PDB file of C-alpha atoms in Angstrom:
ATOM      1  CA  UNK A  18     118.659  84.536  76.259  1.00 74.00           C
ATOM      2  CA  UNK A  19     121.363  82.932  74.092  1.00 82.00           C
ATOM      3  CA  UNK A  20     121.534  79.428  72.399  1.00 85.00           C
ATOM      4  CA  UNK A  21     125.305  78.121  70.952  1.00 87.00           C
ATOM      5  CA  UNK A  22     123.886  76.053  67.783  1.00 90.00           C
ATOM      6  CA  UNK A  23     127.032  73.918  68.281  1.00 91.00           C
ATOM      7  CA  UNK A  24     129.698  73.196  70.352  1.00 93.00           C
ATOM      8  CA  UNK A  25     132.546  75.810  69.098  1.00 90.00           C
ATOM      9  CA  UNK A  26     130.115  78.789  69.217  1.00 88.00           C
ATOM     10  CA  UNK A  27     129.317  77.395  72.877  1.00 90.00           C
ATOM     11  CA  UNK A  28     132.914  77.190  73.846  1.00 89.00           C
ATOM     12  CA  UNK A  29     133.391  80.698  72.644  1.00 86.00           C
ATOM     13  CA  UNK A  30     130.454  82.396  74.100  1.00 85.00           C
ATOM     14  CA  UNK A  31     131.240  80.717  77.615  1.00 85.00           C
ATOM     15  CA  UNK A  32     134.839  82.230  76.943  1.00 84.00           C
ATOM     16  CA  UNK A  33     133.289  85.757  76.205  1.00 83.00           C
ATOM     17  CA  UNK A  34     131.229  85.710  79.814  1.00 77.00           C
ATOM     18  CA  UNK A  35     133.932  84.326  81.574  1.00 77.00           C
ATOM     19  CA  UNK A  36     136.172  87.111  80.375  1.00 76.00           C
ATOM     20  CA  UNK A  37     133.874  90.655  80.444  1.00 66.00           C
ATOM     21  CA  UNK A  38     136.570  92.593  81.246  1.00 54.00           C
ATOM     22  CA  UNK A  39     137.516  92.414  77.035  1.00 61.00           C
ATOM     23  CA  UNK A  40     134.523  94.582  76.718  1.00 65.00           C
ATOM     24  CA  UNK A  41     132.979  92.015  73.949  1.00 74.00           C
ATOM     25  CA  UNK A  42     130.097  91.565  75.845  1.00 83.00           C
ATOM     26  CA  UNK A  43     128.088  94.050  77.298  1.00 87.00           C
ATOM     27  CA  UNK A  44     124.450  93.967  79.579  1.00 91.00           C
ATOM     28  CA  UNK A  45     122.162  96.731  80.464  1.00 94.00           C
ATOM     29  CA  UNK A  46     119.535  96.381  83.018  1.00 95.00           C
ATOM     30  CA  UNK A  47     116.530  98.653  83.648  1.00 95.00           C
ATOM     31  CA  UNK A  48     115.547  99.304  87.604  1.00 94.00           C
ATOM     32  CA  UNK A  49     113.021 101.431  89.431  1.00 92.00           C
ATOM     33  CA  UNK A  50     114.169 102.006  92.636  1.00 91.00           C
ATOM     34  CA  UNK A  51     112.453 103.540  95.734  1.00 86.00           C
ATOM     35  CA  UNK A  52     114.835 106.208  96.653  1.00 80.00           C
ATOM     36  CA  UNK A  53     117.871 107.217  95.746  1.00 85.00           C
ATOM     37  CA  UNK A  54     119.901 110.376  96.737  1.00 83.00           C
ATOM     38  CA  UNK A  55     119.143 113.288  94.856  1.00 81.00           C
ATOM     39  CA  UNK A  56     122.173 114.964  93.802  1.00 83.00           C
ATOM     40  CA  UNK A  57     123.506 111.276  92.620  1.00 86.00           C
ATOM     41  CA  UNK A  58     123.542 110.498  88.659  1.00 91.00           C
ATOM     42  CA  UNK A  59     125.959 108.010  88.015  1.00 93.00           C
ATOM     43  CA  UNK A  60     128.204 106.012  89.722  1.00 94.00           C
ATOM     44  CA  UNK A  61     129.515 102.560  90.947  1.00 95.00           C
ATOM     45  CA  UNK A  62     128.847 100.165  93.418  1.00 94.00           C
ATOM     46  CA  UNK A  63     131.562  97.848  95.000  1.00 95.00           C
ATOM     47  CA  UNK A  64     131.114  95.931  97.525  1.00 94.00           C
ATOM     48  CA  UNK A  65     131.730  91.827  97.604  1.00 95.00           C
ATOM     49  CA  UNK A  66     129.048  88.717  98.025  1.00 94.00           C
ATOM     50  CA  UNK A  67     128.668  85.622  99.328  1.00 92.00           C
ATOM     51  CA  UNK A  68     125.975  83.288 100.156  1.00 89.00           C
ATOM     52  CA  UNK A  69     123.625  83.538 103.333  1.00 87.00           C
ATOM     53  CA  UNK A  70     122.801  81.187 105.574  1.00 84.00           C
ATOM     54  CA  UNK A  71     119.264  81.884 104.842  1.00 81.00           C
ATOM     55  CA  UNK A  72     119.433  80.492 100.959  1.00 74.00           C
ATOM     56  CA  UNK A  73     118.630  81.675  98.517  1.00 80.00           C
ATOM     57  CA  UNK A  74     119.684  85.081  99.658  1.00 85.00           C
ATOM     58  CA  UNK A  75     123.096  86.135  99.127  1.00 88.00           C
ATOM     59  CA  UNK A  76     124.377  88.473 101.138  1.00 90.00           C
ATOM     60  CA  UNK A  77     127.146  91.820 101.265  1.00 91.00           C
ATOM     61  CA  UNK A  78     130.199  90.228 102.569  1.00 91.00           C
ATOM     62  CA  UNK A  79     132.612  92.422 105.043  1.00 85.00           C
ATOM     63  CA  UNK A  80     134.831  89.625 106.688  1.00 88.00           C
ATOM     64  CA  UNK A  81     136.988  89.738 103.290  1.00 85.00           C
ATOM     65  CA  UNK A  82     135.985  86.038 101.932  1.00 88.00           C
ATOM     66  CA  UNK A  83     133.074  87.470  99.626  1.00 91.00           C
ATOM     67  CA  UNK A  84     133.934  87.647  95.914  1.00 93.00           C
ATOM     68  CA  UNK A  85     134.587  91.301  94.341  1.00 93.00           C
ATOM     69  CA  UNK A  86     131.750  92.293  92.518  1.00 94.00           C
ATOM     70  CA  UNK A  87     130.949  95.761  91.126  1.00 95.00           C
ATOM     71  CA  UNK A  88     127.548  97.649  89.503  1.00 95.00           C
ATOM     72  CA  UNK A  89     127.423 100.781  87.520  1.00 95.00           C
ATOM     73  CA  UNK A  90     124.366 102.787  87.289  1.00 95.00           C
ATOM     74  CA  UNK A  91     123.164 105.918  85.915  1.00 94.00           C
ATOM     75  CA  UNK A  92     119.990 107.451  86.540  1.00 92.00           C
ATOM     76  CA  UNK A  93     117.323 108.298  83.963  1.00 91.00           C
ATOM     77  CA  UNK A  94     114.813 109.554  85.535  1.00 89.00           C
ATOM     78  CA  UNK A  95     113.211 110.371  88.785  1.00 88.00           C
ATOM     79  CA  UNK A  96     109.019 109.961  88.951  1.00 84.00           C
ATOM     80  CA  UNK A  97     107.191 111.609  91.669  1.00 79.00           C
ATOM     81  CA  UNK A  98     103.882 110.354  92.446  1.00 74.00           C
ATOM     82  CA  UNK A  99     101.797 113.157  93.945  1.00 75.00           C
ATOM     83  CA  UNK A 100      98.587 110.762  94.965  1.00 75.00           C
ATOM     84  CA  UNK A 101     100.923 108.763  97.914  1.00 71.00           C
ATOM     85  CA  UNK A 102     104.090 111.362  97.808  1.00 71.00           C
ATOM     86  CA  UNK A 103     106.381 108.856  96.494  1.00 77.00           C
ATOM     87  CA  UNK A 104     109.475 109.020  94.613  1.00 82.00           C
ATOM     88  CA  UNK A 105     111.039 106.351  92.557  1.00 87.00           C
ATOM     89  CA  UNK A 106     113.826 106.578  90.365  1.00 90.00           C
ATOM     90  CA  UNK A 107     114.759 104.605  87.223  1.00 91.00           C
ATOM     91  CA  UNK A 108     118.143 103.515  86.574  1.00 94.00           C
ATOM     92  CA  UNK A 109     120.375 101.750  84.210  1.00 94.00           C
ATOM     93  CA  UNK A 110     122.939  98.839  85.333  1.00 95.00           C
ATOM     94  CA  UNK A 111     125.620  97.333  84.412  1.00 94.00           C
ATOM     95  CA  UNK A 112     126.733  94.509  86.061  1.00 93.00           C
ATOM     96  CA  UNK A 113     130.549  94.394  85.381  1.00 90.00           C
ATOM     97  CA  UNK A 114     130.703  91.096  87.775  1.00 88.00           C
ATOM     98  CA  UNK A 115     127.894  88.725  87.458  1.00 85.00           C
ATOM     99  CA  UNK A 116     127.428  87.626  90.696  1.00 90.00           C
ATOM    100  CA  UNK A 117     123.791  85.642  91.757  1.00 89.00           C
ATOM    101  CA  UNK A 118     121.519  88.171  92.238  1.00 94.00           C
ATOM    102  CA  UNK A 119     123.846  91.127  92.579  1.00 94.00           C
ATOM    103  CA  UNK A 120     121.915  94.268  91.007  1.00 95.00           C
ATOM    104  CA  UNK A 121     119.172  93.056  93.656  1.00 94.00           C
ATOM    105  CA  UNK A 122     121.910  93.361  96.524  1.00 93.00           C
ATOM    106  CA  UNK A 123     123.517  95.673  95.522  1.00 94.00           C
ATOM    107  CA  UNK A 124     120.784  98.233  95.131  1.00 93.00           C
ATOM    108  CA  UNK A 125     119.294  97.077  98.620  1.00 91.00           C
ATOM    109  CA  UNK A 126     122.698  97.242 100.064  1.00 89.00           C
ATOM    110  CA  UNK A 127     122.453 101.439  99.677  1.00 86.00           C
ATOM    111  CA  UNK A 128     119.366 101.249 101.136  1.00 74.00           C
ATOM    112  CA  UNK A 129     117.385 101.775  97.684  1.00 78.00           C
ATOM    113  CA  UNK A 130     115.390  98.061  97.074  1.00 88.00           C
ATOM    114  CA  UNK A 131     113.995  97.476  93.946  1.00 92.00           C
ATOM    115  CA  UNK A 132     110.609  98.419  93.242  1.00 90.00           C
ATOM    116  CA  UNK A 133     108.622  94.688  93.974  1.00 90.00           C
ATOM    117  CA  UNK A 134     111.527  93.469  95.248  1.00 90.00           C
ATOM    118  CA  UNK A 135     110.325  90.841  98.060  1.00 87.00           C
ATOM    119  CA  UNK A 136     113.357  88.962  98.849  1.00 88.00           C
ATOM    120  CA  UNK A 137     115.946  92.096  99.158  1.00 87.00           C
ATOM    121  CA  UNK A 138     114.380  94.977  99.254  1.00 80.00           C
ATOM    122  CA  UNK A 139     111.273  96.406 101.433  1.00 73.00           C
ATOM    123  CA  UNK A 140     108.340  94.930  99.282  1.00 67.00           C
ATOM    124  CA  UNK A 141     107.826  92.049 100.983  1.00 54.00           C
ATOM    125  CA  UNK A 142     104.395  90.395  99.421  1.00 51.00           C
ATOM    126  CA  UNK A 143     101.048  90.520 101.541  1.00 50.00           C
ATOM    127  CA  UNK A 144     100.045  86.977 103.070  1.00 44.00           C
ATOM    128  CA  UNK A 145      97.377  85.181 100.653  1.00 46.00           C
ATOM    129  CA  UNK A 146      93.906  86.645 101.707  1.00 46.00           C
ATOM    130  CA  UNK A 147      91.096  84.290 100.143  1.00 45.00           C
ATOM    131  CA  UNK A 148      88.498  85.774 101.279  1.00 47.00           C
ATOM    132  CA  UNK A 149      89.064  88.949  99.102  1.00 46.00           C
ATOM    133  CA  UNK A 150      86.514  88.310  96.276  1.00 46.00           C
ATOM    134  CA  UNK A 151      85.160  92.017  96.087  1.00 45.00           C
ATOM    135  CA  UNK A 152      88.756  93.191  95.400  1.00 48.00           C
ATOM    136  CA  UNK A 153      88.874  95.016  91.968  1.00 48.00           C
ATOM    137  CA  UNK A 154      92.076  93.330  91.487  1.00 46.00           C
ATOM    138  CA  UNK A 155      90.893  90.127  91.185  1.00 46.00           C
ATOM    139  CA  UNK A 156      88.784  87.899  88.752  1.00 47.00           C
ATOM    140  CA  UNK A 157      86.902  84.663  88.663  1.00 46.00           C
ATOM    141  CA  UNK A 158      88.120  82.189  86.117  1.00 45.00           C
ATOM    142  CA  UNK A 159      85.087  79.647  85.072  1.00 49.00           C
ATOM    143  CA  UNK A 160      85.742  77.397  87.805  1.00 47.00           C
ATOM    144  CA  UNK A 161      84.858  79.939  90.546  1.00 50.00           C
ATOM    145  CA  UNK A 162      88.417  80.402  92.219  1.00 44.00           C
ATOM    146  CA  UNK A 163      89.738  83.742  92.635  1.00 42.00           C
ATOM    147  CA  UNK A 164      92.719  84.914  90.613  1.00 42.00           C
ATOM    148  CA  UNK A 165      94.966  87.968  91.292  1.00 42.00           C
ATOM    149  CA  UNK A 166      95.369  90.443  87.990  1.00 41.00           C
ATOM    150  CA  UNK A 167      98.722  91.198  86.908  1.00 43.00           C
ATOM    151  CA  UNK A 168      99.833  94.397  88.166  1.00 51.00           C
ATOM    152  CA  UNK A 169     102.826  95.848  87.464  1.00 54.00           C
ATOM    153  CA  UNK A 170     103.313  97.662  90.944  1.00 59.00           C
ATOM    154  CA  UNK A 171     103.618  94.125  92.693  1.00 70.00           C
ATOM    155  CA  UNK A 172     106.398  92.736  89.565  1.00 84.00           C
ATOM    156  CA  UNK A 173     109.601  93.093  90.247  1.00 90.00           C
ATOM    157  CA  UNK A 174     110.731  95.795  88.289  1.00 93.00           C
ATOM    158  CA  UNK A 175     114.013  94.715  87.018  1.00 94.00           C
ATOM    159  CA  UNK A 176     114.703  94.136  83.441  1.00 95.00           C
ATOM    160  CA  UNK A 177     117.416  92.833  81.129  1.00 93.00           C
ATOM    161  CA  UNK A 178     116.995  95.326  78.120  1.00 93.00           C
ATOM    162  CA  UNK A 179     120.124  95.106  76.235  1.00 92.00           C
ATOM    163  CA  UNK A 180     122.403  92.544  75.116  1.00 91.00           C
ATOM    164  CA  UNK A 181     125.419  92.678  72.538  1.00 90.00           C
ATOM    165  CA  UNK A 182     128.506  90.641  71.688  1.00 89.00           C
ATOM    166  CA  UNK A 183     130.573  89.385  69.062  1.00 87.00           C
ATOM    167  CA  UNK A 184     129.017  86.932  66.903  1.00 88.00           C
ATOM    168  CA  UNK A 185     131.001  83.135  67.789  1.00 86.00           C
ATOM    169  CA  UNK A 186     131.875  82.831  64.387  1.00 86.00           C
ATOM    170  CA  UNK A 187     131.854  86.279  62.300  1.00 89.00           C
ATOM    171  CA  UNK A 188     133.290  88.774  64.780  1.00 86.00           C
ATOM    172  CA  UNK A 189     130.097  91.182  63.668  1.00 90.00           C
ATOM    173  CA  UNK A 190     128.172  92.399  66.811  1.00 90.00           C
ATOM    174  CA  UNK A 191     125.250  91.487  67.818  1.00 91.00           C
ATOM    175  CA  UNK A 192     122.904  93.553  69.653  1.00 92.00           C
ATOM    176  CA  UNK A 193     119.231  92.758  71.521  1.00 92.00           C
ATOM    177  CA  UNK A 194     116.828  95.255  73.185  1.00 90.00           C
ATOM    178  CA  UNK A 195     113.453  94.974  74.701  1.00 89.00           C
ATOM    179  CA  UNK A 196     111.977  97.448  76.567  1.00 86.00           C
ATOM    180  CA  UNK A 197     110.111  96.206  80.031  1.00 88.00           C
ATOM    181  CA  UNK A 198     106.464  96.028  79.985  1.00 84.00           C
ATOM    182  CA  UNK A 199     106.028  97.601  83.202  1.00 79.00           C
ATOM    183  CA  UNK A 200     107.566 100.848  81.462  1.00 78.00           C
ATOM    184  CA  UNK A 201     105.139 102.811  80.034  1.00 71.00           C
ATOM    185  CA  UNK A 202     107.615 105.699  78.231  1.00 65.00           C
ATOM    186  CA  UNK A 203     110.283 103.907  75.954  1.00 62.00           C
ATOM    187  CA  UNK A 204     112.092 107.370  75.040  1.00 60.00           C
ATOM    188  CA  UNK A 205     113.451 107.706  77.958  1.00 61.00           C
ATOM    189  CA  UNK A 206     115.563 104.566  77.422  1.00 60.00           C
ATOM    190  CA  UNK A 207     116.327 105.241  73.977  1.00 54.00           C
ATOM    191  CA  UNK A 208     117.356 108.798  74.899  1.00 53.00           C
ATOM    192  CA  UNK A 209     119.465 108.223  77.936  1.00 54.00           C
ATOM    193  CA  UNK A 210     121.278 105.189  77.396  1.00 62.00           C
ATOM    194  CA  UNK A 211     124.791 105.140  76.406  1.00 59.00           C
ATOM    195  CA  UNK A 212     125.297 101.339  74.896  1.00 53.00           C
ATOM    196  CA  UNK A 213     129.276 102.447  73.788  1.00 53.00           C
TER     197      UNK A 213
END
């Protein structure tokens, strides 16, 4: 996240986003993805949005009043779980447009959701069971109500994890990286990602 301490360095960040095409600014996200076609390493994904009637989904728009919006992606790597035969694929994005919620849509649009993605892709949450006080998933706090654990298979795995731009005022460029907590091997990020 990024905070103009006055009103010129405000005016000229807003200018930077609004014009990403200049190539001053620059976001990668992190994604692990369900499937994803096998032979497929990098690519782009085009296709325009516009709200759906069901809000606060947005939705691929094909009756040409959507706005352009386009993803690039690269994959870095694939995981295969042997214990429930299950592949899932991580991959960088970069969202040249930045529509509302277009890596989400995007990704779900080729028919590979986002891994805890309940809104767009196929990870839609379980109903609320109360009565699940045995589950090793959950603890009592010192009131005696149940609470879930954190578990990183039920987050949506989608994270900002790099940020850079020219400074407001200097010019110099700035750059930002975090790596996700749900990720549990951070070379593969600082291997595979081309931030140029």
């Amino acid at each position: 996240m990024v905070f103009a301490r006055n009103r010129e360095s405000a005016s000229s960040l807003c200018q930077m986003w609004r014009d990403r095409s200049c190539g001053i600014i620059q976001k990668i996200y992190l994604a692990t993805v369900h499937e994803w076609p096998p032979a497929a390493t990098a690519g782009e994904i085009a296709l325009p949005l516009a709200p759906s009637d069901q809000r606060p989904k947005w939705r691929v728009d094909s009756t040409g009043n959507g706005k352009q919006s386009l993803t690039k992606w690269t994959v870095l790597s694939r995981n295969y779980n042997h214990k429930n035969n299950h592949q899932t694929t991580l991959l960088s994005l970069i969202p040249v447009t930045g529509r509302t919620h277009q890596l989400r849509i995007h990704l779900a649009s080729v028919g590979s959701g986002i891994v805890g993605d309940s809104l767009y892709g196929s990870d839609a949450l379980p109903p609320p069971n109360n009565n699940n006080n045995n589950n090793e998933n959950n603890e009592n706090n010192n009131n005696g109500t149940t609470i879930k654990r954190w578990d990183a298979s039920n987050q949506l795995q989608l994270h900002a994890h790099h940020l850079s731009f020219a400074h407001p005022t200097s010019g110099h460029l700035m750059e930002f990286s975090c790596k996700p907590e749900w990720m549990d091997d951070e070379s593969i990020i600082t291997r595979d990602i081309n931030y140029n």
